[in-house]
JSON list of C-alpha atoms and ligand atoms in Angstrom, two decimals:
[
{"chain": "A", "resi": 11, "resn": "MET", "atom": "CA", "xyz": [89.24, 118.97, 100.04]},
{"chain": "A", "resi": 12, "resn": "ALA", "atom": "CA", "xyz": [89.61, 115.43, 101.48]},
{"chain": "A", "resi": 13, "resn": "ALA", "atom": "CA", "xyz": [92.33, 115.04, 104.06]},
{"chain": "A", "resi": 14, "resn": "LEU", "atom": "CA", "xyz": [95.56, 113.58, 102.86]},
{"chain": "A", "resi": 15, "resn": "LYS", "atom": "CA", "xyz": [96.11, 109.88, 103.58]},
{"chain": "A", "resi": 16, "resn": "LYS", "atom": "CA", "xyz": [98.77, 109.24, 106.11]},
{"chain": "A", "resi": 17, "resn": "LEU", "atom": "CA", "xyz": [101.71, 106.86, 105.54]},
{"chain": "A", "resi": 18, "resn": "GLY", "atom": "CA", "xyz": [103.80, 105.15, 108.08]},
{"chain": "A", "resi": 19, "resn": "ILE", "atom": "CA", "xyz": [107.26, 104.19, 106.75]},
{"chain": "A", "resi": 20, "resn": "LEU", "atom": "CA", "xyz": [109.30, 101.28, 108.29]},
{"chain": "A", "resi": 21, "resn": "LEU", "atom": "CA", "xyz": [112.94, 100.99, 107.35]},
{"chain": "A", "resi": 22, "resn": "SER", "atom": "CA", "xyz": [116.14, 99.38, 108.60]},
{"chain": "A", "resi": 23, "resn": "GLY", "atom": "CA", "xyz": [118.83, 100.81, 106.30]},
{"chain": "A", "resi": 24, "resn": "ARG", "atom": "CA", "xyz": [119.68, 103.17, 103.54]},
{"chain": "A", "resi": 25, "resn": "GLY", "atom": "CA", "xyz": [116.19, 104.58, 103.01]},
{"chain": "A", "resi": 26, "resn": "SER", "atom": "CA", "xyz": [116.35, 105.44, 99.30]},
{"chain": "A", "resi": 27, "resn": "ASN", "atom": "CA", "xyz": [112.83, 104.16, 98.79]},
{"chain": "A", "resi": 28, "resn": "PHE", "atom": "CA", "xyz": [111.55, 106.23, 101.68]},
{"chain": "A", "resi": 29, "resn": "LEU", "atom": "CA", "xyz": [113.32, 109.27, 100.13]},
{"chain": "A", "resi": 30, "resn": "ALA", "atom": "CA", "xyz": [111.76, 108.59, 96.70]},
{"chain": "A", "resi": 31, "resn": "ILE", "atom": "CA", "xyz": [108.31, 108.47, 98.35]},
{"chain": "A", "resi": 32, "resn": "ALA", "atom": "CA", "xyz": [109.00, 111.71, 100.17]},
{"chain": "A", "resi": 33, "resn": "ASP", "atom": "CA", "xyz": [110.17, 113.31, 96.86]},
{"chain": "A", "resi": 34, "resn": "ALA", "atom": "CA", "xyz": [107.08, 112.13, 95.04]},
{"chain": "A", "resi": 35, "resn": "ILE", "atom": "CA", "xyz": [104.92, 113.71, 97.69]},
{"chain": "A", "resi": 36, "resn": "GLN", "atom": "CA", "xyz": [106.84, 116.94, 97.71]},
{"chain": "A", "resi": 37, "resn": "SER", "atom": "CA", "xyz": [106.64, 117.25, 93.92]},
{"chain": "A", "resi": 38, "resn": "GLY", "atom": "CA", "xyz": [102.88, 116.51, 93.95]},
{"chain": "A", "resi": 39, "resn": "ARG", "atom": "CA", "xyz": [103.14, 113.24, 92.11]},
{"chain": "A", "resi": 40, "resn": "LEU", "atom": "CA", "xyz": [101.77, 111.36, 95.09]},
{"chain": "A", "resi": 41, "resn": "LYS", "atom": "CA", "xyz": [98.89, 112.77, 97.19]},
{"chain": "A", "resi": 42, "resn": "ALA", "atom": "CA", "xyz": [99.66, 111.62, 100.74]},
{"chain": "A", "resi": 43, "resn": "GLU", "atom": "CA", "xyz": [101.63, 112.63, 103.75]},
{"chain": "A", "resi": 44, "resn": "ILE", "atom": "CA", "xyz": [104.29, 110.84, 105.79]},
{"chain": "A", "resi": 45, "resn": "ALA", "atom": "CA", "xyz": [102.99, 110.74, 109.30]},
{"chain": "A", "resi": 46, "resn": "ILE", "atom": "CA", "xyz": [105.81, 108.72, 110.87]},
{"chain": "A", "resi": 47, "resn": "VAL", "atom": "CA", "xyz": [109.08, 107.00, 109.91]},
{"chain": "A", "resi": 48, "resn": "ILE", "atom": "CA", "xyz": [110.15, 104.15, 112.15]},
{"chain": "A", "resi": 49, "resn": "SER", "atom": "CA", "xyz": [113.54, 102.32, 112.16]},
{"chain": "A", "resi": 50, "resn": "ASN", "atom": "CA", "xyz": [114.41, 99.24, 114.14]},
{"chain": "A", "resi": 51, "resn": "ARG", "atom": "CA", "xyz": [118.06, 100.14, 113.83]},
{"chain": "A", "resi": 52, "resn": "ALA", "atom": "CA", "xyz": [119.70, 103.17, 115.32]},
{"chain": "A", "resi": 53, "resn": "ASP", "atom": "CA", "xyz": [122.36, 103.25, 112.61]},
{"chain": "A", "resi": 54, "resn": "ALA", "atom": "CA", "xyz": [119.98, 103.31, 109.66]},
{"chain": "A", "resi": 55, "resn": "PRO", "atom": "CA", "xyz": [121.00, 106.14, 107.40]},
{"chain": "A", "resi": 56, "resn": "GLY", "atom": "CA", "xyz": [117.25, 106.39, 106.45]},
{"chain": "A", "resi": 57, "resn": "LEU", "atom": "CA", "xyz": [116.42, 107.34, 110.02]},
{"chain": "A", "resi": 58, "resn": "GLU", "atom": "CA", "xyz": [118.97, 110.15, 110.02]},
{"chain": "A", "resi": 59, "resn": "ALA", "atom": "CA", "xyz": [117.68, 111.30, 106.61]},
{"chain": "A", "resi": 60, "resn": "ALA", "atom": "CA", "xyz": [114.11, 111.34, 108.01]},
{"chain": "A", "resi": 61, "resn": "ARG", "atom": "CA", "xyz": [115.29, 113.45, 110.96]},
{"chain": "A", "resi": 62, "resn": "GLN", "atom": "CA", "xyz": [117.13, 115.83, 108.76]},
{"chain": "A", "resi": 63, "resn": "ARG", "atom": "CA", "xyz": [114.05, 116.39, 106.61]},
{"chain": "A", "resi": 64, "resn": "GLY", "atom": "CA", "xyz": [112.02, 117.13, 109.75]},
{"chain": "A", "resi": 65, "resn": "PHE", "atom": "CA", "xyz": [109.78, 114.08, 109.70]},
{"chain": "A", "resi": 66, "resn": "ASN", "atom": "CA", "xyz": [108.39, 112.38, 112.83]},
{"chain": "A", "resi": 67, "resn": "ALA", "atom": "CA", "xyz": [111.20, 109.82, 112.94]},
{"chain": "A", "resi": 68, "resn": "GLN", "atom": "CA", "xyz": [111.32, 107.26, 115.75]},
{"chain": "A", "resi": 69, "resn": "LEU", "atom": "CA", "xyz": [113.61, 104.45, 116.76]},
{"chain": "A", "resi": 70, "resn": "VAL", "atom": "CA", "xyz": [112.09, 101.30, 118.03]},
{"chain": "A", "resi": 71, "resn": "PRO", "atom": "CA", "xyz": [115.09, 99.00, 118.54]},
{"chain": "A", "resi": 72, "resn": "SER", "atom": "CA", "xyz": [114.41, 95.33, 117.81]},
{"chain": "A", "resi": 73, "resn": "LYS", "atom": "CA", "xyz": [117.80, 93.84, 118.84]},
{"chain": "A", "resi": 74, "resn": "GLY", "atom": "CA", "xyz": [117.46, 91.23, 121.49]},
{"chain": "A", "resi": 75, "resn": "ARG", "atom": "CA", "xyz": [113.66, 91.63, 121.80]},
{"chain": "A", "resi": 76, "resn": "VAL", "atom": "CA", "xyz": [110.94, 89.23, 121.27]},
{"chain": "A", "resi": 77, "resn": "ARG", "atom": "CA", "xyz": [109.19, 89.82, 117.95]},
{"chain": "A", "resi": 78, "resn": "GLU", "atom": "CA", "xyz": [105.71, 90.12, 119.23]},
{"chain": "A", "resi": 79, "resn": "GLU", "atom": "CA", "xyz": [106.83, 92.68, 121.88]},
{"chain": "A", "resi": 80, "resn": "HIS", "atom": "CA", "xyz": [108.74, 94.77, 119.39]},
{"chain": "A", "resi": 81, "resn": "ASP", "atom": "CA", "xyz": [105.91, 94.63, 116.91]},
{"chain": "A", "resi": 82, "resn": "ALA", "atom": "CA", "xyz": [103.40, 95.75, 119.55]},
{"chain": "A", "resi": 83, "resn": "GLU", "atom": "CA", "xyz": [105.45, 98.84, 120.16]},
{"chain": "A", "resi": 84, "resn": "VAL", "atom": "CA", "xyz": [105.67, 99.64, 116.42]},
{"chain": "A", "resi": 85, "resn": "ILE", "atom": "CA", "xyz": [101.95, 99.01, 115.97]},
{"chain": "A", "resi": 86, "resn": "ALA", "atom": "CA", "xyz": [101.19, 101.43, 118.89]},
{"chain": "A", "resi": 87, "resn": "ALA", "atom": "CA", "xyz": [103.35, 104.14, 117.27]},
{"chain": "A", "resi": 88, "resn": "LEU", "atom": "CA", "xyz": [101.73, 103.64, 113.91]},
{"chain": "A", "resi": 89, "resn": "LYS", "atom": "CA", "xyz": [98.23, 103.72, 115.45]},
{"chain": "A", "resi": 90, "resn": "GLN", "atom": "CA", "xyz": [99.09, 106.84, 117.40]},
{"chain": "A", "resi": 91, "resn": "ALA", "atom": "CA", "xyz": [100.21, 108.51, 114.14]},
{"chain": "A", "resi": 92, "resn": "GLN", "atom": "CA", "xyz": [96.84, 107.45, 112.65]},
{"chain": "A", "resi": 93, "resn": "VAL", "atom": "CA", "xyz": [98.41, 105.97, 109.52]},
{"chain": "A", "resi": 94, "resn": "ASP", "atom": "CA", "xyz": [96.22, 104.73, 106.70]},
{"chain": "A", "resi": 95, "resn": "LEU", "atom": "CA", "xyz": [98.92, 102.70, 105.02]},
{"chain": "A", "resi": 96, "resn": "VAL", "atom": "CA", "xyz": [102.11, 101.11, 106.31]},
{"chain": "A", "resi": 97, "resn": "CYS", "atom": "CA", "xyz": [104.99, 101.05, 103.79]},
{"chain": "A", "resi": 98, "resn": "LEU", "atom": "CA", "xyz": [107.99, 98.71, 104.37]},
{"chain": "A", "resi": 99, "resn": "ALA", "atom": "CA", "xyz": [110.91, 100.30, 102.69]},
{"chain": "A", "resi": 100, "resn": "GLY", "atom": "CA", "xyz": [113.93, 98.05, 103.34]},
{"chain": "A", "resi": 101, "resn": "TYR", "atom": "CA", "xyz": [112.51, 96.85, 106.68]},
{"chain": "A", "resi": 102, "resn": "MET", "atom": "CA", "xyz": [114.49, 93.76, 107.47]},
{"chain": "A", "resi": 103, "resn": "ARG", "atom": "CA", "xyz": [112.00, 92.13, 109.74]},
{"chain": "A", "resi": 104, "resn": "LEU", "atom": "CA", "xyz": [109.33, 89.53, 109.17]},
{"chain": "A", "resi": 105, "resn": "LEU", "atom": "CA", "xyz": [106.08, 90.84, 110.63]},
{"chain": "A", "resi": 106, "resn": "SER", "atom": "CA", "xyz": [104.19, 88.83, 113.22]},
{"chain": "A", "resi": 107, "resn": "PRO", "atom": "CA", "xyz": [100.71, 87.73, 112.46]},
{"chain": "A", "resi": 108, "resn": "ASP", "atom": "CA", "xyz": [99.37, 90.20, 114.98]},
{"chain": "A", "resi": 109, "resn": "PHE", "atom": "CA", "xyz": [101.07, 93.01, 113.01]},
{"chain": "A", "resi": 110, "resn": "VAL", "atom": "CA", "xyz": [99.54, 91.87, 109.72]},
{"chain": "A", "resi": 111, "resn": "ARG", "atom": "CA", "xyz": [96.08, 91.58, 111.38]},
{"chain": "A", "resi": 112, "resn": "ALA", "atom": "CA", "xyz": [96.36, 95.05, 112.81]},
{"chain": "A", "resi": 113, "resn": "PHE", "atom": "CA", "xyz": [96.40, 96.59, 109.32]},
{"chain": "A", "resi": 114, "resn": "PRO", "atom": "CA", "xyz": [94.48, 94.26, 107.01]},
{"chain": "A", "resi": 115, "resn": "ASN", "atom": "CA", "xyz": [95.51, 94.87, 103.37]},
{"chain": "A", "resi": 116, "resn": "ARG", "atom": "CA", "xyz": [97.05, 98.09, 104.65]},
{"chain": "A", "resi": 117, "resn": "ILE", "atom": "CA", "xyz": [100.70, 97.08, 104.63]},
{"chain": "A", "resi": 118, "resn": "VAL", "atom": "CA", "xyz": [102.78, 97.20, 101.46]},
{"chain": "A", "resi": 119, "resn": "ASN", "atom": "CA", "xyz": [106.35, 96.12, 100.65]},
{"chain": "A", "resi": 120, "resn": "ILE", "atom": "CA", "xyz": [108.80, 96.49, 97.80]},
{"chain": "A", "resi": 121, "resn": "HIS", "atom": "CA", "xyz": [111.01, 93.65, 96.72]},
{"chain": "A", "resi": 122, "resn": "PRO", "atom": "CA", "xyz": [113.79, 93.79, 94.15]},
{"chain": "A", "resi": 123, "resn": "SER", "atom": "CA", "xyz": [112.75, 90.92, 91.93]},
{"chain": "A", "resi": 124, "resn": "LEU", "atom": "CA", "xyz": [109.71, 89.77, 89.92]},
{"chain": "A", "resi": 125, "resn": "LEU", "atom": "CA", "xyz": [107.99, 87.71, 92.60]},
{"chain": "A", "resi": 126, "resn": "PRO", "atom": "CA", "xyz": [107.38, 84.89, 93.09]},
{"chain": "A", "resi": 127, "resn": "ALA", "atom": "CA", "xyz": [110.93, 84.50, 91.66]},
{"chain": "A", "resi": 128, "resn": "PHE", "atom": "CA", "xyz": [113.75, 85.14, 94.06]},
{"chain": "A", "resi": 129, "resn": "PRO", "atom": "CA", "xyz": [112.09, 85.97, 97.41]},
{"chain": "A", "resi": 130, "resn": "GLY", "atom": "CA", "xyz": [114.24, 86.66, 100.52]},
{"chain": "A", "resi": 131, "resn": "MET", "atom": "CA", "xyz": [117.65, 88.10, 100.75]},
{"chain": "A", "resi": 132, "resn": "ASP", "atom": "CA", "xyz": [119.91, 89.12, 97.87]},
{"chain": "A", "resi": 133, "resn": "ALA", "atom": "CA", "xyz": [117.21, 88.89, 95.26]},
{"chain": "A", "resi": 134, "resn": "GLN", "atom": "CA", "xyz": [119.32, 90.68, 92.61]},
{"chain": "A", "resi": 135, "resn": "LYS", "atom": "CA", "xyz": [122.21, 88.30, 93.19]},
{"chain": "A", "resi": 136, "resn": "GLN", "atom": "CA", "xyz": [119.89, 85.32, 93.00]},
{"chain": "A", "resi": 137, "resn": "ALA", "atom": "CA", "xyz": [118.54, 86.55, 89.59]},
{"chain": "A", "resi": 138, "resn": "LEU", "atom": "CA", "xyz": [121.96, 87.25, 88.23]},
{"chain": "A", "resi": 139, "resn": "GLU", "atom": "CA", "xyz": [123.28, 83.80, 89.30]},
{"chain": "A", "resi": 140, "resn": "TYR", "atom": "CA", "xyz": [120.19, 82.05, 87.94]},
{"chain": "A", "resi": 141, "resn": "GLY", "atom": "CA", "xyz": [120.74, 83.69, 84.57]},
{"chain": "A", "resi": 142, "resn": "VAL", "atom": "CA", "xyz": [117.34, 85.15, 84.00]},
{"chain": "A", "resi": 143, "resn": "LYS", "atom": "CA", "xyz": [117.12, 87.66, 81.14]},
{"chain": "A", "resi": 144, "resn": "ILE", "atom": "CA", "xyz": [114.45, 89.78, 82.75]},
{"chain": "A", "resi": 145, "resn": "THR", "atom": "CA", "xyz": [114.03, 90.71, 86.45]},
{"chain": "A", "resi": 146, "resn": "GLY", "atom": "CA", "xyz": [112.58, 93.79, 88.11]},
{"chain": "A", "resi": 147, "resn": "CYS", "atom": "CA", "xyz": [110.77, 94.78, 91.23]},
{"chain": "A", "resi": 148, "resn": "THR", "atom": "CA", "xyz": [107.43, 94.03, 92.86]},
{"chain": "A", "resi": 149, "resn": "VAL", "atom": "CA", "xyz": [105.25, 96.06, 95.17]},
{"chain": "A", "resi": 150, "resn": "HIS", "atom": "CA", "xyz": [102.87, 93.78, 97.06]},
{"chain": "A", "resi": 151, "resn": "PHE", "atom": "CA", "xyz": [100.59, 93.64, 100.06]},
{"chain": "A", "resi": 152, "resn": "VAL", "atom": "CA", "xyz": [102.14, 91.96, 103.11]},
{"chain": "A", "resi": 153, "resn": "ASP", "atom": "CA", "xyz": [100.85, 88.82, 104.63]},
{"chain": "A", "resi": 154, "resn": "GLU", "atom": "CA", "xyz": [102.53, 86.72, 107.37]},
{"chain": "A", "resi": 155, "resn": "HIS", "atom": "CA", "xyz": [104.73, 84.93, 104.80]},
{"chain": "A", "resi": 156, "resn": "LEU", "atom": "CA", "xyz": [107.94, 86.36, 103.48]},
{"chain": "A", "resi": 157, "resn": "ASP", "atom": "CA", "xyz": [107.52, 88.35, 100.11]},
{"chain": "A", "resi": 158, "resn": "HIS", "atom": "CA", "xyz": [104.29, 86.62, 99.49]},
{"chain": "A", "resi": 159, "resn": "GLY", "atom": "CA", "xyz": [101.13, 88.72, 99.54]},
{"chain": "A", "resi": 160, "resn": "PRO", "atom": "CA", "xyz": [99.00, 89.86, 96.54]},
{"chain": "A", "resi": 161, "resn": "ILE", "atom": "CA", "xyz": [100.97, 91.79, 93.85]},
{"chain": "A", "resi": 162, "resn": "ILE", "atom": "CA", "xyz": [99.94, 95.47, 93.33]},
{"chain": "A", "resi": 163, "resn": "LEU", "atom": "CA", "xyz": [102.49, 96.38, 90.64]},
{"chain": "A", "resi": 164, "resn": "GLN", "atom": "CA", "xyz": [105.65, 95.10, 88.99]},
{"chain": "A", "resi": 165, "resn": "LYS", "atom": "CA", "xyz": [108.28, 96.71, 86.76]},
{"chain": "A", "resi": 166, "resn": "THR", "atom": "CA", "xyz": [110.63, 94.80, 84.54]},
{"chain": "A", "resi": 167, "resn": "VAL", "atom": "CA", "xyz": [114.36, 95.35, 84.11]},
{"chain": "A", "resi": 168, "resn": "PRO", "atom": "CA", "xyz": [116.45, 93.50, 81.50]},
{"chain": "A", "resi": 169, "resn": "VAL", "atom": "CA", "xyz": [119.55, 91.66, 82.60]},
{"chain": "A", "resi": 170, "resn": "LEU", "atom": "CA", "xyz": [122.31, 92.82, 80.24]},
{"chain": "A", "resi": 171, "resn": "ASP", "atom": "CA", "xyz": [125.31, 90.70, 79.26]},
{"chain": "A", "resi": 172, "resn": "GLY", "atom": "CA", "xyz": [127.70, 93.11, 80.85]},
{"chain": "A", "resi": 173, "resn": "ASP", "atom": "CA", "xyz": [125.82, 93.39, 84.17]},
{"chain": "A", "resi": 174, "resn": "ASP", "atom": "CA", "xyz": [127.44, 92.79, 87.47]},
{"chain": "A", "resi": 175, "resn": "LEU", "atom": "CA", "xyz": [125.54, 92.87, 90.75]},
{"chain": "A", "resi": 176, "resn": "HIS", "atom": "CA", "xyz": [126.12, 96.61, 91.20]},
{"chain": "A", "resi": 177, "resn": "SER", "atom": "CA", "xyz": [124.89, 97.68, 87.82]},
{"chain": "A", "resi": 178, "resn": "LEU", "atom": "CA", "xyz": [121.88, 95.35, 87.89]},
{"chain": "A", "resi": 179, "resn": "ALA", "atom": "CA", "xyz": [120.88, 96.40, 91.45]},
{"chain": "A", "resi": 180, "resn": "GLU", "atom": "CA", "xyz": [121.22, 100.03, 90.48]},
{"chain": "A", "resi": 181, "resn": "ARG", "atom": "CA", "xyz": [118.89, 99.71, 87.49]},
{"chain": "A", "resi": 182, "resn": "ILE", "atom": "CA", "xyz": [116.37, 97.80, 89.56]},
{"chain": "A", "resi": 183, "resn": "LEU", "atom": "CA", "xyz": [116.52, 100.47, 92.31]},
{"chain": "A", "resi": 184, "resn": "GLU", "atom": "CA", "xyz": [115.71, 103.17, 89.73]},
{"chain": "A", "resi": 185, "resn": "GLN", "atom": "CA", "xyz": [112.50, 101.27, 88.88]},
{"chain": "A", "resi": 186, "resn": "GLU", "atom": "CA", "xyz": [111.76, 100.65, 92.61]},
{"chain": "A", "resi": 187, "resn": "HIS", "atom": "CA", "xyz": [111.77, 104.38, 93.11]},
{"chain": "A", "resi": 188, "resn": "VAL", "atom": "CA", "xyz": [109.15, 104.88, 90.46]},
{"chain": "A", "resi": 189, "resn": "ALA", "atom": "CA", "xyz": [107.08, 101.78, 91.23]},
{"chain": "A", "resi": 190, "resn": "TYR", "atom": "CA", "xyz": [106.61, 102.36, 94.96]},
{"chain": "A", "resi": 191, "resn": "SER", "atom": "CA", "xyz": [104.96, 105.79, 94.71]},
{"chain": "A", "resi": 192, "resn": "GLU", "atom": "CA", "xyz": [102.85, 104.56, 91.81]},
{"chain": "A", "resi": 193, "resn": "ALA", "atom": "CA", "xyz": [101.61, 101.59, 93.77]},
{"chain": "A", "resi": 194, "resn": "ILE", "atom": "CA", "xyz": [100.98, 103.65, 96.92]},
{"chain": "A", "resi": 195, "resn": "GLY", "atom": "CA", "xyz": [98.95, 106.04, 94.83]},
{"chain": "A", "resi": 196, "resn": "LEU", "atom": "CA", "xyz": [96.92, 103.16, 93.40]},
{"chain": "A", "resi": 197, "resn": "VAL", "atom": "CA", "xyz": [96.16, 101.70, 96.91]},
{"chain": "A", "resi": 198, "resn": "LEU", "atom": "CA", "xyz": [95.23, 105.05, 98.35]},
{"chain": "A", "resi": 199, "resn": "SER", "atom": "CA", "xyz": [93.00, 105.89, 95.44]},
{"chain": "A", "resi": 200, "resn": "ASP", "atom": "CA", "xyz": [90.68, 103.07, 96.49]},
{"chain": "A", "resi": 201, "resn": "LYS", "atom": "CA", "xyz": [90.29, 102.09, 92.92]},
{"chain": "A", "resi": 202, "resn": "VAL", "atom": "CA", "xyz": [91.67, 98.60, 93.38]},
{"chain": "A", "resi": 203, "resn": "GLU", "atom": "CA", "xyz": [90.62, 95.67, 95.53]},
{"chain": "A", "resi": 204, "resn": "VAL", "atom": "CA", "xyz": [92.07, 92.31, 96.39]},
{"chain": "A", "resi": 205, "resn": "ARG", "atom": "CA", "xyz": [90.21, 89.34, 95.04]},
{"chain": "A", "resi": 206, "resn": "GLU", "atom": "CA", "xyz": [91.82, 86.04, 96.07]},
{"chain": "A", "resi": 207, "resn": "ARG", "atom": "CA", "xyz": [95.44, 86.76, 95.27]},
{"chain": "A", "resi": 208, "resn": "ARG", "atom": "CA", "xyz": [94.70, 89.30, 92.63]},
{"chain": "A", "resi": 209, "resn": "VAL", "atom": "CA", "xyz": [94.75, 93.08, 92.96]},
{"chain": "A", "resi": 210, "resn": "VAL", "atom": "CA", "xyz": [92.23, 94.23, 90.39]},
{"chain": "A", "resi": 211, "resn": "HIS", "atom": "CA", "xyz": [90.47, 97.44, 89.44]},
{"chain": "A", "resi": 212, "resn": "LYS", "atom": "CA", "xyz": [87.07, 97.75, 91.17]},
{"chain": "A", "resi": 213, "resn": "GLN", "atom": "CA", "xyz": [84.35, 97.44, 88.62]},
{"chain": "A", "resi": 214, "resn": "SER", "atom": "CA", "xyz": [81.94, 100.24, 88.26]},
{"chain": "A", "resi": 215, "resn": "ARG", "atom": "CA", "xyz": [78.28, 99.52, 89.00]},
{"chain": "A", "resi": 216, "resn": "ALA", "atom": "CA", "xyz": [77.39, 99.80, 85.32]},
{"chain": "A", "resi": 217, "resn": "GLU", "atom": "CA", "xyz": [79.74, 96.97, 84.51]},
{"chain": "A", "resi": 218, "resn": "GLY", "atom": "CA", "xyz": [77.79, 94.79, 86.82]},
{"chain": "A", "resi": 219, "resn": "LYS", "atom": "CA", "xyz": [79.12, 92.17, 89.33]},
{"chain": "B", "resi": 9, "resn": "GRF", "atom": "C1", "xyz": [115.39, 97.70, 98.26]},
{"chain": "B", "resi": 9, "resn": "GRF", "atom": "O1", "xyz": [116.05, 97.04, 97.28]},
{"chain": "B", "resi": 9, "resn": "GRF", "atom": "C2", "xyz": [114.04, 97.04, 98.54]},
{"chain": "B", "resi": 9, "resn": "GRF", "atom": "O2", "xyz": [113.52, 96.52, 97.43]},
{"chain": "B", "resi": 9, "resn": "GRF", "atom": "C3", "xyz": [114.40, 95.98, 99.56]},
{"chain": "B", "resi": 9, "resn": "GRF", "atom": "O3", "xyz": [115.37, 96.51, 100.30]},
{"chain": "B", "resi": 9, "resn": "GRF", "atom": "C4", "xyz": [116.08, 97.54, 99.62]},
{"chain": "B", "resi": 9, "resn": "GRF", "atom": "C5", "xyz": [115.92, 98.79, 100.43]},
{"chain": "B", "resi": 9, "resn": "GRF", "atom": "O4", "xyz": [116.67, 99.85, 99.95]},
{"chain": "B", "resi": 9, "resn": "GRF", "atom": "N1", "xyz": [113.20, 95.54, 100.25]},
{"chain": "B", "resi": 9, "resn": "GRF", "atom": "P1", "xyz": [116.45, 101.38, 100.54]},
{"chain": "B", "resi": 9, "resn": "GRF", "atom": "O5", "xyz": [116.76, 101.26, 102.02]},
{"chain": "B", "resi": 9, "resn": "GRF", "atom": "O6", "xyz": [115.05, 101.75, 100.18]},
{"chain": "B", "resi": 9, "resn": "GRF", "atom": "O7", "xyz": [117.49, 102.16, 99.82]}
]
């Protein structure tokens, strides 16, 4: 049997996406293993949750540090853990170009809107205030720009008349928890490739080109 692919999870906060990935692995829905969980914040509940579940959980504090220096330390920890894929799960840091280059097309992120709509902070609030009728979440490869790399998978969520920020964010989060493991499975399966900005299924030889 082929060895399980190793994930490195980076988080800064609550960690519900990390836990959803861990649950998907535990239940056999996602074939992978979590090799390391790294937080840049000591007070991240996700870091504590990772420790409690017995994961290799490390704190690499970012406060007051030069981005490149902090990133180098995170890259070293991920390399040491021999990760195949880096998953940003509520990681509130823009990655340096060196970080992106260290894992080409091997870093993914989840964002709570249908990109390219509403990148950046408070995406759910942006969607609600703009008045869109449909929003959702996006799992994408990470490049050096914020919420910008090729899109792997999106899930839609309707905005209901009675929605407030809390109810909308909660329904989007439910979809995030499904979407992230699905997208990770797709990337690890090696069945997709990035062509220009598009993530498409690799064509079989018989189909030509
Ligand atoms: C999620 O909404 C995710 O899309 C965004 O940050 C939030 C993290 O939530 N990037 P959690 O820490 O995974 O619960």
